[in-house]
Every structure is written in structure tokens, then in C-alpha cells.
mmCIF file of C-alpha atoms and ligand atoms in Angstrom:
data_model
loop_
_atom_site.group_PDB
_atom_site.id
_atom_site.type_symbol
_atom_site.label_atom_id
_atom_site.label_comp_id
_atom_site.label_asym_id
_atom_site.label_seq_id
_atom_site.Cartn_x
_atom_site.Cartn_y
_atom_site.Cartn_z
ATOM 1 C CA MET R 1 133.526 48.580 167.619
ATOM 2 C CA ARG R 2 133.308 51.717 168.969
ATOM 3 C CA SER R 3 137.495 51.897 168.348
ATOM 4 C CA LEU R 4 136.569 51.023 164.575
ATOM 5 C CA ILE R 5 134.089 53.447 164.352
ATOM 6 C CA GLU R 6 136.083 56.100 165.576
ATOM 7 C CA ARG R 7 138.895 55.057 164.042
ATOM 8 C CA LEU R 8 137.546 55.292 160.412
ATOM 9 C CA TYR R 9 136.011 58.908 161.511
ATOM 10 C CA ARG R 10 139.459 59.893 162.368
ATOM 11 C CA GLU R 11 141.178 58.125 159.305
ATOM 12 C CA HIS R 12 138.251 58.057 156.050
ATOM 13 C CA THR R 13 139.941 54.902 156.155
ATOM 14 C CA LEU R 14 139.740 50.845 157.604
ATOM 15 C CA ALA R 15 141.492 48.169 156.652
ATOM 16 C CA PRO R 16 139.602 44.952 154.563
ATOM 17 C CA ASP R 17 139.340 42.701 157.577
ATOM 18 C CA GLU R 18 138.424 45.607 159.868
ATOM 19 C CA LEU R 19 135.411 46.585 157.708
ATOM 20 C CA ARG R 20 134.273 43.106 157.315
ATOM 21 C CA SER R 21 134.013 42.761 161.512
ATOM 22 C CA LEU R 22 132.040 46.375 161.178
ATOM 23 C CA LEU R 23 129.467 45.053 158.598
ATOM 24 C CA SER R 24 129.525 41.319 160.338
ATOM 25 C CA ASP R 25 128.790 42.189 164.366
ATOM 26 C CA CYS R 26 126.838 46.293 164.172
ATOM 27 C CA ASP R 27 124.670 45.437 166.929
ATOM 28 C CA ALA R 28 121.731 48.716 167.059
ATOM 29 C CA THR R 29 123.747 50.880 169.863
ATOM 30 C CA HIS R 30 127.647 50.821 167.479
ATOM 31 C CA LEU R 31 124.497 51.629 164.778
ATOM 32 C CA GLU R 32 123.255 55.128 166.096
ATOM 33 C CA LEU R 33 126.291 56.102 166.941
ATOM 34 C CA ILE R 34 128.229 55.138 163.807
ATOM 35 C CA ASN R 35 125.312 57.754 161.930
ATOM 36 C CA ALA R 36 125.607 59.822 164.871
ATOM 37 C CA LYS R 37 128.862 60.530 163.953
ATOM 38 C CA ALA R 38 128.722 60.411 159.849
ATOM 39 C CA ARG R 39 125.607 62.643 160.429
ATOM 40 C CA GLU R 40 128.671 64.569 162.406
ATOM 41 C CA VAL R 41 130.438 64.393 159.259
ATOM 42 C CA ALA R 42 128.365 65.884 157.165
ATOM 43 C CA GLN R 43 127.176 68.589 159.053
ATOM 44 C CA ALA R 44 130.764 69.860 159.142
ATOM 45 C CA HIS R 45 130.617 69.710 155.653
ATOM 46 C CA PHE R 46 127.077 70.610 154.375
ATOM 47 C CA GLY R 47 125.430 72.759 157.881
ATOM 48 C CA ASN R 48 122.227 71.209 157.773
ATOM 49 C CA ARG R 49 121.420 72.026 154.230
ATOM 50 C CA ILE R 50 120.036 69.375 151.575
ATOM 51 C CA PHE R 51 120.447 69.308 148.045
ATOM 52 C CA ILE R 52 117.245 68.532 145.728
ATOM 53 C CA ARG R 53 118.024 67.229 142.480
ATOM 54 C CA GLY R 54 114.708 67.090 140.108
ATOM 55 C CA LEU R 55 113.831 63.051 138.680
ATOM 56 C CA ILE R 56 112.667 63.194 134.676
ATOM 57 C CA GLU R 57 112.175 59.274 134.442
ATOM 58 C CA ILE R 58 112.350 59.489 130.233
ATOM 59 C CA GLY R 59 111.582 56.297 129.506
ATOM 60 C CA ASN R 60 111.073 52.667 131.071
ATOM 61 C CA CYS R 61 111.927 51.245 127.490
ATOM 62 C CA CYS R 62 115.060 48.948 128.218
ATOM 63 C CA HIS R 63 117.320 46.025 126.153
ATOM 64 C CA ASN R 64 118.783 44.640 129.067
ATOM 65 C CA ASP R 65 117.365 41.874 131.266
ATOM 66 C CA CYS R 66 118.755 42.764 134.840
ATOM 67 C CA TYR R 67 117.052 40.101 136.954
ATOM 68 C CA TYR R 68 116.203 42.745 139.815
ATOM 69 C CA CYS R 69 114.295 45.132 138.012
ATOM 70 C CA GLY R 70 110.754 45.954 137.258
ATOM 71 C CA ILE R 71 111.444 47.530 133.123
ATOM 72 C CA ARG R 72 113.490 44.963 132.608
ATOM 73 C CA ARG R 73 112.663 43.652 129.035
ATOM 74 C CA SER R 74 111.530 40.439 130.014
ATOM 75 C CA ASP R 75 108.901 41.489 132.053
ATOM 76 C CA ARG R 76 105.845 41.492 129.216
ATOM 77 C CA ASN R 77 103.569 43.531 131.188
ATOM 78 C CA VAL R 78 105.332 46.574 131.935
ATOM 79 C CA GLU R 79 102.578 49.227 129.983
ATOM 80 C CA ARG R 80 106.025 50.891 127.969
ATOM 81 C CA TYR R 81 106.574 54.573 127.783
ATOM 82 C CA ARG R 82 109.347 56.928 126.214
ATOM 83 C CA LEU R 83 109.160 61.023 126.919
ATOM 84 C CA ASP R 84 109.106 63.348 124.274
ATOM 85 C CA LYS R 85 111.473 66.109 123.828
ATOM 86 C CA GLU R 86 108.888 68.744 124.926
ATOM 87 C CA THR R 87 107.142 66.762 127.201
ATOM 88 C CA ILE R 88 111.069 66.214 128.420
ATOM 89 C CA LEU R 89 111.449 70.470 128.219
ATOM 90 C CA GLU R 90 108.339 71.015 130.026
ATOM 91 C CA CYS R 91 109.077 68.828 133.370
ATOM 92 C CA CYS R 92 112.604 70.491 133.122
ATOM 93 C CA ARG R 93 110.066 74.886 133.702
ATOM 94 C CA GLU R 94 108.298 72.741 136.221
ATOM 95 C CA GLY R 95 111.260 71.802 137.893
ATOM 96 C CA TYR R 96 112.661 75.598 137.472
ATOM 97 C CA ALA R 97 109.733 77.325 138.725
ATOM 98 C CA LEU R 98 109.155 75.262 141.676
ATOM 99 C CA GLY R 99 113.445 76.113 142.594
ATOM 100 C CA PHE R 100 115.247 73.395 140.827
ATOM 101 C CA ARG R 101 118.847 73.468 139.512
ATOM 102 C CA THR R 102 119.597 69.641 139.274
ATOM 103 C CA PHE R 103 117.885 68.093 136.389
ATOM 104 C CA VAL R 104 118.131 64.153 136.025
ATOM 105 C CA LEU R 105 117.507 62.138 133.280
ATOM 106 C CA GLN R 106 117.010 58.772 134.323
ATOM 107 C CA GLY R 107 115.706 56.382 131.987
ATOM 108 C CA GLY R 108 115.858 52.402 130.698
ATOM 109 C CA GLU R 109 118.624 51.601 128.103
ATOM 110 C CA ASP R 110 116.488 52.093 124.894
ATOM 111 C CA ASN R 111 117.793 51.886 121.550
ATOM 112 C CA TYR R 112 115.530 54.132 119.614
ATOM 113 C CA LEU R 113 117.392 57.063 122.899
ATOM 114 C CA THR R 114 120.616 57.417 120.099
ATOM 115 C CA THR R 115 123.371 59.276 120.656
ATOM 116 C CA GLU R 116 121.421 62.541 118.650
ATOM 117 C CA ARG R 117 118.793 62.219 119.899
ATOM 118 C CA ILE R 118 119.762 62.583 123.698
ATOM 119 C CA SER R 119 122.876 65.001 122.900
ATOM 120 C CA ASP R 120 119.878 66.662 121.109
ATOM 121 C CA ILE R 121 117.756 67.088 124.300
ATOM 122 C CA ILE R 122 120.243 67.872 126.553
ATOM 123 C CA ALA R 123 121.411 70.910 124.397
ATOM 124 C CA THR R 124 118.139 72.471 124.590
ATOM 125 C CA ILE R 125 117.931 71.871 127.757
ATOM 126 C CA ARG R 126 121.342 73.464 128.469
ATOM 127 C CA GLN R 127 120.518 76.442 126.212
ATOM 128 C CA GLU R 128 116.647 77.333 128.214
ATOM 129 C CA PHE R 129 118.321 76.866 132.066
ATOM 130 C CA PRO R 130 121.974 77.888 131.171
ATOM 131 C CA ASP R 131 122.871 78.083 135.243
ATOM 132 C CA ALA R 132 121.169 74.606 135.516
ATOM 133 C CA ALA R 133 123.363 71.204 136.101
ATOM 134 C CA ILE R 134 122.075 67.722 134.200
ATOM 135 C CA THR R 135 122.751 65.165 135.457
ATOM 136 C CA LEU R 136 121.616 61.732 133.517
ATOM 137 C CA SER R 137 121.181 58.056 134.362
ATOM 138 C CA LEU R 138 120.941 56.592 131.347
ATOM 139 C CA GLY R 139 123.039 53.484 131.900
ATOM 140 C CA GLU R 140 126.515 51.932 129.144
ATOM 141 C CA LYS R 141 127.366 53.547 126.322
ATOM 142 C CA SER R 142 130.425 54.195 123.863
ATOM 143 C CA THR R 143 132.664 56.143 125.277
ATOM 144 C CA GLU R 144 131.971 58.250 122.457
ATOM 145 C CA ALA R 145 128.142 58.521 123.174
ATOM 146 C CA TYR R 146 129.639 59.561 126.735
ATOM 147 C CA GLU R 147 131.817 62.196 125.449
ATOM 148 C CA ARG R 148 129.370 63.760 123.478
ATOM 149 C CA PHE R 149 126.510 64.224 126.149
ATOM 150 C CA PHE R 150 129.072 66.052 127.885
ATOM 151 C CA HIS R 151 130.069 68.158 124.680
ATOM 152 C CA ALA R 152 126.480 68.781 124.813
ATOM 153 C CA GLY R 153 126.153 70.440 128.074
ATOM 154 C CA ALA R 154 125.548 67.345 130.408
ATOM 155 C CA ASN R 155 127.269 67.428 133.607
ATOM 156 C CA ARG R 156 127.297 64.642 135.943
ATOM 157 C CA TYR R 157 126.391 61.017 135.580
ATOM 158 C CA LEU R 158 124.912 58.233 137.499
ATOM 159 C CA LEU R 159 125.775 54.393 137.427
ATOM 160 C CA ARG R 160 126.270 52.353 139.510
ATOM 161 C CA HIS R 161 128.838 49.432 139.470
ATOM 162 C CA GLU R 162 126.168 46.797 141.272
ATOM 163 C CA THR R 163 128.368 44.846 142.412
ATOM 164 C CA HIS R 164 132.416 44.325 141.959
ATOM 165 C CA ASN R 165 132.229 40.839 142.310
ATOM 166 C CA PRO R 166 132.396 39.046 139.029
ATOM 167 C CA ALA R 167 130.577 35.832 140.313
ATOM 168 C CA HIS R 168 127.726 38.271 141.882
ATOM 169 C CA TYR R 169 127.564 40.418 138.829
ATOM 170 C CA LEU R 170 126.479 36.855 136.943
ATOM 171 C CA LYS R 171 123.663 36.282 139.428
ATOM 172 C CA LEU R 172 121.882 39.018 139.283
ATOM 173 C CA HIS R 173 122.144 39.913 135.462
ATOM 174 C CA PRO R 174 122.288 37.471 132.712
ATOM 175 C CA GLN R 175 125.226 36.654 130.551
ATOM 176 C CA SER R 176 125.050 39.532 127.833
ATOM 177 C CA MET R 177 126.329 42.044 130.574
ATOM 178 C CA SER R 178 129.098 42.396 131.838
ATOM 179 C CA LEU R 179 130.747 43.767 134.841
ATOM 180 C CA GLY R 180 134.342 44.982 132.877
ATOM 181 C CA ASN R 181 132.381 46.620 130.634
ATOM 182 C CA ARG R 182 130.324 48.291 133.658
ATOM 183 C CA LEU R 183 133.298 49.403 135.072
ATOM 184 C CA ARG R 184 135.043 50.645 131.708
ATOM 185 C CA CYS R 185 131.846 53.311 130.906
ATOM 186 C CA LEU R 186 132.798 54.733 135.093
ATOM 187 C CA ASP R 187 136.511 54.996 133.709
ATOM 188 C CA ASP R 188 135.334 56.800 130.996
ATOM 189 C CA LEU R 189 132.706 58.819 132.702
ATOM 190 C CA LYS R 190 135.420 60.082 135.201
ATOM 191 C CA ARG R 191 138.013 60.664 132.653
ATOM 192 C CA ILE R 192 135.957 62.796 130.037
ATOM 193 C CA GLY R 193 135.090 64.520 133.516
ATOM 194 C CA PHE R 194 131.592 64.178 134.410
ATOM 195 C CA GLN R 195 130.635 64.431 138.724
ATOM 196 C CA THR R 196 130.568 60.514 138.704
ATOM 197 C CA GLY R 197 128.447 58.703 140.544
ATOM 198 C CA THR R 198 128.361 55.160 141.646
ATOM 199 C CA GLY R 199 126.467 52.922 143.810
ATOM 200 C CA ILE R 200 124.566 49.389 144.956
ATOM 201 C CA MET R 201 121.523 48.479 146.277
ATOM 202 C CA VAL R 202 121.999 47.121 149.545
ATOM 203 C CA GLY R 203 121.294 43.225 150.296
ATOM 204 C CA SER R 204 120.482 41.891 146.259
ATOM 205 C CA PRO R 205 120.178 38.266 146.138
ATOM 206 C CA GLY R 206 123.551 36.840 146.481
ATOM 207 C CA GLN R 207 125.663 39.809 148.327
ATOM 208 C CA THR R 208 127.876 38.632 151.165
ATOM 209 C CA VAL R 209 129.474 40.400 153.290
ATOM 210 C CA ASP R 210 132.576 39.443 151.467
ATOM 211 C CA ASN R 211 131.375 41.154 147.954
ATOM 212 C CA LEU R 212 130.477 44.425 149.960
ATOM 213 C CA VAL R 213 133.931 45.187 151.165
ATOM 214 C CA GLU R 214 134.874 44.696 147.213
ATOM 215 C CA ASP R 215 132.684 47.551 146.861
ATOM 216 C CA ILE R 216 133.707 49.495 149.591
ATOM 217 C CA ILE R 217 137.583 49.341 148.307
ATOM 218 C CA TYR R 218 136.467 49.528 144.548
ATOM 219 C CA ILE R 219 134.460 53.471 145.763
ATOM 220 C CA GLU R 220 137.210 54.458 147.843
ATOM 221 C CA LYS R 221 139.866 54.125 144.744
ATOM 222 C CA LEU R 222 136.893 55.425 142.296
ATOM 223 C CA ARG R 223 136.365 58.521 144.131
ATOM 224 C CA PRO R 224 133.413 59.246 142.967
ATOM 225 C CA GLU R 225 131.624 62.704 143.404
ATOM 226 C CA MET R 226 128.154 60.672 144.600
ATOM 227 C CA ILE R 227 127.503 57.770 145.641
ATOM 228 C CA GLY R 228 124.008 55.660 145.982
ATOM 229 C CA ILE R 229 122.681 53.949 147.822
ATOM 230 C CA GLY R 230 119.821 52.038 148.143
ATOM 231 C CA PRO R 231 118.294 48.996 149.860
ATOM 232 C CA PHE R 232 117.229 46.217 146.930
ATOM 233 C CA LEU R 233 113.513 46.043 147.086
ATOM 234 C CA PRO R 234 111.403 42.976 145.176
ATOM 235 C CA HIS R 235 109.128 43.806 141.694
ATOM 236 C CA HIS R 236 106.747 40.566 141.328
ATOM 237 C CA ASP R 237 107.252 39.990 138.248
ATOM 238 C CA THR R 238 111.440 39.427 138.337
ATOM 239 C CA PRO R 239 113.170 36.598 138.900
ATOM 240 C CA PHE R 240 113.675 37.823 142.211
ATOM 241 C CA ALA R 241 110.290 38.152 143.122
ATOM 242 C CA GLN R 242 111.185 35.890 145.989
ATOM 243 C CA MET R 243 113.769 37.211 147.475
ATOM 244 C CA PRO R 244 114.601 39.168 150.304
ATOM 245 C CA ALA R 245 114.446 43.596 150.654
ATOM 246 C CA GLY R 246 117.766 45.006 152.051
ATOM 247 C CA THR R 247 117.137 46.212 155.434
ATOM 248 C CA LEU R 248 117.172 49.613 156.699
ATOM 249 C CA GLU R 249 119.896 48.810 159.401
ATOM 250 C CA GLN R 250 122.621 47.662 156.659
ATOM 251 C CA THR R 251 121.152 50.006 153.986
ATOM 252 C CA LEU R 252 121.893 52.749 157.598
ATOM 253 C CA LEU R 253 125.389 51.269 158.497
ATOM 254 C CA LEU R 254 126.347 51.021 154.900
ATOM 255 C CA LEU R 255 125.718 55.373 154.679
ATOM 256 C CA SER R 256 127.827 56.031 157.135
ATOM 257 C CA ILE R 257 130.666 53.765 156.412
ATOM 258 C CA PHE R 258 130.276 55.791 152.967
ATOM 259 C CA ARG R 259 130.022 59.712 154.390
ATOM 260 C CA LEU R 260 132.390 59.012 156.927
ATOM 261 C CA MET R 261 135.595 57.373 154.355
ATOM 262 C CA HIS R 262 133.985 60.399 151.337
ATOM 263 C CA PRO R 263 132.867 63.629 153.287
ATOM 264 C CA ASN R 264 132.216 65.835 150.629
ATOM 265 C CA ALA R 265 130.804 63.042 148.807
ATOM 266 C CA LEU R 266 126.970 63.573 147.504
ATOM 267 C CA ILE R 267 125.697 60.604 148.779
ATOM 268 C CA PRO R 268 121.750 60.541 148.051
ATOM 269 C CA SER R 269 119.022 59.617 150.556
ATOM 270 C CA THR R 270 116.854 57.356 148.905
ATOM 271 C CA THR R 271 112.971 56.590 147.089
ATOM 272 C CA ALA R 272 114.386 53.273 147.758
ATOM 273 C CA LEU R 273 114.748 53.662 151.279
ATOM 274 C CA ALA R 274 111.751 56.211 151.524
ATOM 275 C CA THR R 275 109.943 53.098 150.209
ATOM 276 C CA LEU R 276 111.225 50.454 152.507
ATOM 277 C CA THR R 277 110.142 52.345 155.319
ATOM 278 C CA PRO R 278 108.047 56.020 156.393
ATOM 279 C CA GLU R 279 109.912 57.944 158.119
ATOM 280 C CA GLY R 280 113.451 56.135 155.802
ATOM 281 C CA ARG R 281 114.449 59.796 153.994
ATOM 282 C CA GLU R 282 114.760 60.749 157.055
ATOM 283 C CA ARG R 283 116.442 58.275 158.356
ATOM 284 C CA GLY R 284 119.179 58.252 155.495
ATOM 285 C CA ILE R 285 119.477 62.205 156.048
ATOM 286 C CA LEU R 286 120.328 61.019 159.878
ATOM 287 C CA ALA R 287 123.262 58.251 159.104
ATOM 288 C CA GLY R 288 125.257 60.587 156.414
ATOM 289 C CA ALA R 289 123.067 61.466 153.695
ATOM 290 C CA ASN R 290 123.168 64.511 152.067
ATOM 291 C CA VAL R 291 120.367 64.359 149.043
ATOM 292 C CA VAL R 292 117.172 63.953 147.644
ATOM 293 C CA MET R 293 115.710 63.576 144.506
ATOM 294 C CA PRO R 294 111.994 64.164 144.626
ATOM 295 C CA ASN R 295 110.530 63.001 140.890
ATOM 296 C CA LEU R 296 109.118 65.347 137.988
ATOM 297 C CA SER R 297 107.696 62.713 135.919
ATOM 298 C CA PRO R 298 104.447 63.549 134.716
ATOM 299 C CA VAL R 299 101.986 62.803 136.815
ATOM 300 C CA ASP R 300 100.260 60.048 134.927
ATOM 301 C CA GLN R 301 103.882 58.025 133.840
ATOM 302 C CA ARG R 302 105.598 57.858 137.035
ATOM 303 C CA SER R 303 104.166 54.103 138.211
ATOM 304 C CA LYS R 304 104.846 53.141 134.822
ATOM 305 C CA TYR R 305 108.655 53.508 136.075
ATOM 306 C CA ALA R 306 108.201 50.771 138.941
ATOM 307 C CA LEU R 307 111.735 49.259 139.445
ATOM 308 C CA TYR R 308 110.236 47.966 142.391
ATOM 309 C CA ASP R 309 106.822 46.905 144.079
ATOM 310 C CA ASN R 310 104.853 50.370 145.800
ATOM 311 C CA LYS R 311 107.742 52.525 144.329
ATOM 312 C CA ALA R 312 107.365 55.863 146.508
ATOM 313 C CA SER R 313 106.929 59.104 143.656
ATOM 314 C CA MET R 314 103.946 61.349 145.482
ATOM 315 C CA GLY R 315 103.679 63.292 148.839
ATOM 316 C CA ALA R 316 107.492 63.907 150.242
ATOM 317 C CA GLU R 317 108.914 62.390 146.912
ATOM 318 C CA ALA R 318 107.673 64.103 143.950
ATOM 319 C CA ALA R 319 108.522 68.187 143.281
ATOM 320 C CA GLU R 320 105.171 68.827 143.550
ATOM 321 C CA GLY R 321 105.378 67.983 147.336
ATOM 322 C CA LEU R 322 108.665 70.557 148.307
ATOM 323 C CA ARG R 323 106.779 71.970 150.951
ATOM 324 C CA LEU R 324 105.602 68.658 152.512
ATOM 325 C CA LEU R 325 109.631 67.824 152.208
ATOM 326 C CA GLN R 326 110.824 70.676 153.935
ATOM 327 C CA GLU R 327 108.695 70.598 156.024
ATOM 328 C CA ARG R 328 109.271 67.045 157.230
ATOM 329 C CA LEU R 329 113.628 68.225 156.780
ATOM 330 C CA GLU R 330 112.622 70.922 159.035
ATOM 331 C CA ARG R 331 111.346 68.318 161.730
ATOM 332 C CA ILE R 332 114.571 66.528 161.824
ATOM 333 C CA GLY R 333 116.441 70.008 161.856
ATOM 334 C CA TYR R 334 117.221 70.346 158.590
ATOM 335 C CA THR R 335 116.894 72.406 155.334
ATOM 336 C CA ILE R 336 116.357 72.378 151.875
ATOM 337 C CA ASP R 337 119.722 74.453 149.924
ATOM 338 C CA MET R 338 118.058 75.367 146.135
ATOM 339 C CA GLY R 339 121.026 75.410 145.193
ATOM 340 C CA ARG R 340 122.913 73.408 141.941
ATOM 341 C CA GLY R 341 125.326 71.290 144.790
ATOM 342 C CA ASP R 342 127.788 70.838 142.925
ATOM 343 C CA TYR R 343 130.786 68.556 144.353
ATOM 344 C CA ARG R 344 133.165 70.718 146.032
ATOM 345 C CA PRO R 345 136.585 68.990 145.980
ATOM 346 C CA GLU R 346 138.303 69.215 149.856
ATOM 347 C CA ALA R 347 140.113 72.457 149.841
HETATM 348 N N1 SAM O 1 119.597 51.923 132.772
HETATM 349 C C1 SAM O 1 120.350 52.910 133.573
HETATM 350 C C2 SAM O 1 121.414 52.236 134.556
HETATM 351 O O1 SAM O 1 121.784 51.138 134.054
HETATM 352 O O2 SAM O 1 121.776 52.236 135.666
HETATM 353 C C3 SAM O 1 119.741 53.919 134.781
HETATM 354 C C4 SAM O 1 117.830 53.680 135.182
HETATM 355 S S1 SAM O 1 117.941 51.659 136.615
HETATM 356 C C5 SAM O 1 116.532 51.323 136.445
HETATM 357 C C6 SAM O 1 118.705 52.574 137.825
HETATM 358 C C7 SAM O 1 118.904 52.200 138.836
HETATM 359 O O3 SAM O 1 118.255 51.345 139.522
HETATM 360 C C8 SAM O 1 120.027 50.215 138.847
HETATM 361 O O4 SAM O 1 121.143 50.621 138.664
HETATM 362 C C9 SAM O 1 119.217 49.933 140.531
HETATM 363 O O5 SAM O 1 120.840 50.151 141.150
HETATM 364 C C10 SAM O 1 118.291 50.157 140.901
HETATM 365 N N2 SAM O 1 117.200 49.736 140.594
HETATM 366 C C11 SAM O 1 116.800 48.788 139.620
HETATM 367 N N3 SAM O 1 115.776 47.163 140.530
HETATM 368 C C12 SAM O 1 115.623 47.506 141.656
HETATM 369 C C13 SAM O 1 115.774 47.068 142.597
HETATM 370 N N4 SAM O 1 114.731 46.118 142.388
HETATM 371 N N5 SAM O 1 115.388 47.557 144.299
HETATM 372 C C14 SAM O 1 115.703 48.687 144.034
HETATM 373 N N6 SAM O 1 117.048 49.218 143.063
HETATM 374 C C15 SAM O 1 116.374 48.197 141.877
#
């Protein structure tokens, strides 16, 4: 196990069988070792600096019905909301004043949000904040829509592939959705020039070690600029309400594997990880993550964007809690970087 970890550290890759062993047999001692190696690599590339992104959850209306998601179409108990353009701009203004230089617009896949409307919101933010990065996380769209978003001024796009295994994909999503289309989207995004993020939920129902190996290999080939890894957490009104959450250990292991394979990638320590366990945010950073995404959404709407139960959105998770976040980061030897934090390819 130790030699596998050392080779992954040196060579940034392992054979599928070796990845399988690492994922199956990594005990607590070796988890500590791989977390330390990943931390060392992150520090070599980014120092002790953690980039922050202001997350604006622009709406929870969604025409998709993903079995894991708390804002899925079939959930009749969700109080739906949609932020208008002026409210989104207010969130950006508040974030900019706090020092944020990346705004992440995330939301359900909402038919009201046409290509036209989204492009208009992007163009308005771009005009008012020329030096800020605009990241979108608005799901699967047509090639033309992605092109228009890019030309309107968006720079980055987050779209987790969720799983690269077709049978597993079908366990997580209804027949109306397809893995092929999700992968087409990711190819489009890269080709168009977005800094592109993908990733998975760790411990999603039905996920096997072999599935994880497939995910790692897919991500190795795609070479995304951002990699989003967080535990699956159940939501009480979904078909997966009774399913167990992903574990802290497996999430930290995967974070470290991705850091060792992609030394300069932007890897968030996610809200889901912070929700799973009180020190989750810090544990993710100590396993090689280098980004956090505090919540900039209007406080009165935050609880409606409940992808899973007990989702953290206040305190150090909140944009207005930046000082608290800084204090928590300082306690583990890190500090907030207020820059845009663009991806920098290896020199
Ligand atoms: N609709 C867009 C999309 O599909 O990319 C953006 C919003 S979607 C809610 C953002 C991410 O939330 C998904 O990619 C998924 O991985 C994550 N998510 C949804 N339900 C979750 C759950 N129960 N536990 C953990 N993560 C979840």
C-alpha cells in the first residue's frame, strides 16, 4: 500500500488494478499517509492559500428527476424559488465588496431560464464586474447554449458526470436522462474553452469500487481544470432517503487520489463534506483540496436549496462568515486567497 501511494505521488498515475487495491484496502494509517502526500503536492503548487468562490444558488426549479437530489421535479414539498436578475446582481455586489472575485451561479435545470435569459444575466455581471470570474453550474444544455454563455462572458462550468458507468448512471437517474448526453456536454465545454469541472458523489447508491476506478480513469483522460468530490448525503423526500451517506474516509481518500493525479487542479472541499462532519471542511483541505465555496445566496432563500438533509449554509459556509472561515483556516495553517484563482497549466 505504501509503495502504491509513493508511486502515485511520483508518477501521478496507477494501473486500474492498483487503483482498485488502493480503494479497497486503504486503512487508517495509509489514509493518513496519502492525505499527507496530497497536502504536500497541493502546498507545492498553491502554498498555504485557499481560493474562495461565492456560490449563488439562483433557483431550485428543476425539470430533472435525479433520484438522489432534494430539488428533483417529483418532490412536491419543495418550496420553489427563482432569483431575478437584480437579486443575482445584488448577491454579486455583496460578494465583490467582501472580496470575492469568482461568482458561481448554480441552479436546477429550469425551463424558464432560457439561453437568452441566462446569457443576459452573464453579460450584465460581466459588464459590472469585468475582473471577476463567472462560473456556471446549470446542468446539461445544448452546444449552442454553452457557446452563447461563453461569448456572453462566462469563464468556467461545473458539471459532475456523477458516474461513468452506464448501468450505475441508470440507478441514479430516470430513463429520460442519459450518460451520453452528460459526457457530450463535458466535451463541448472543454472544446469551447471553459475551465471545466466534473466529479462525483462518493458513496452514491449502487456505487462500486470498479465504478470509482472507471471515474478516476475518465477524469484522468478528460483532464478537467476543476474536480468536485463530495459525499452522497440522503434527502428525506427522495427515493434514496434510506440510503447510507458516503463516508468521510472514502471521500478523503478520493480527494487525495485526485490531488496526486492532478497536482494543479482546483479541487473544492465541498459543502457536503462540511455537512457530513463538523471538521469536514478542514479535513478536505488537509487531504489536498484548495478551494472553498461559501454561500452568497440571499439568506432567506438558502434553506430552499436543500439538495440533502441538514445542508450547511451558515457560519463558515456563508459568505458573510468569511472571517470565521479565515479563523478556521488559520488554525490548520492556511489562509484565504482573494484572487480569481484561475487554473494554471503546468509550466
Ligand atoms: N443541475 C445542475 C447539475 O446537475 O449539474 C446543478 C445543480 S445539482 C443540484 C449540483 C450537484 O449537486 C450535482 O452534480 C450532485 O452531484 C450534487 N447533489 C445533488 N444531490 C446530492 C446529494 N443528495 N448528496 C450530495 N450531493 C448531491
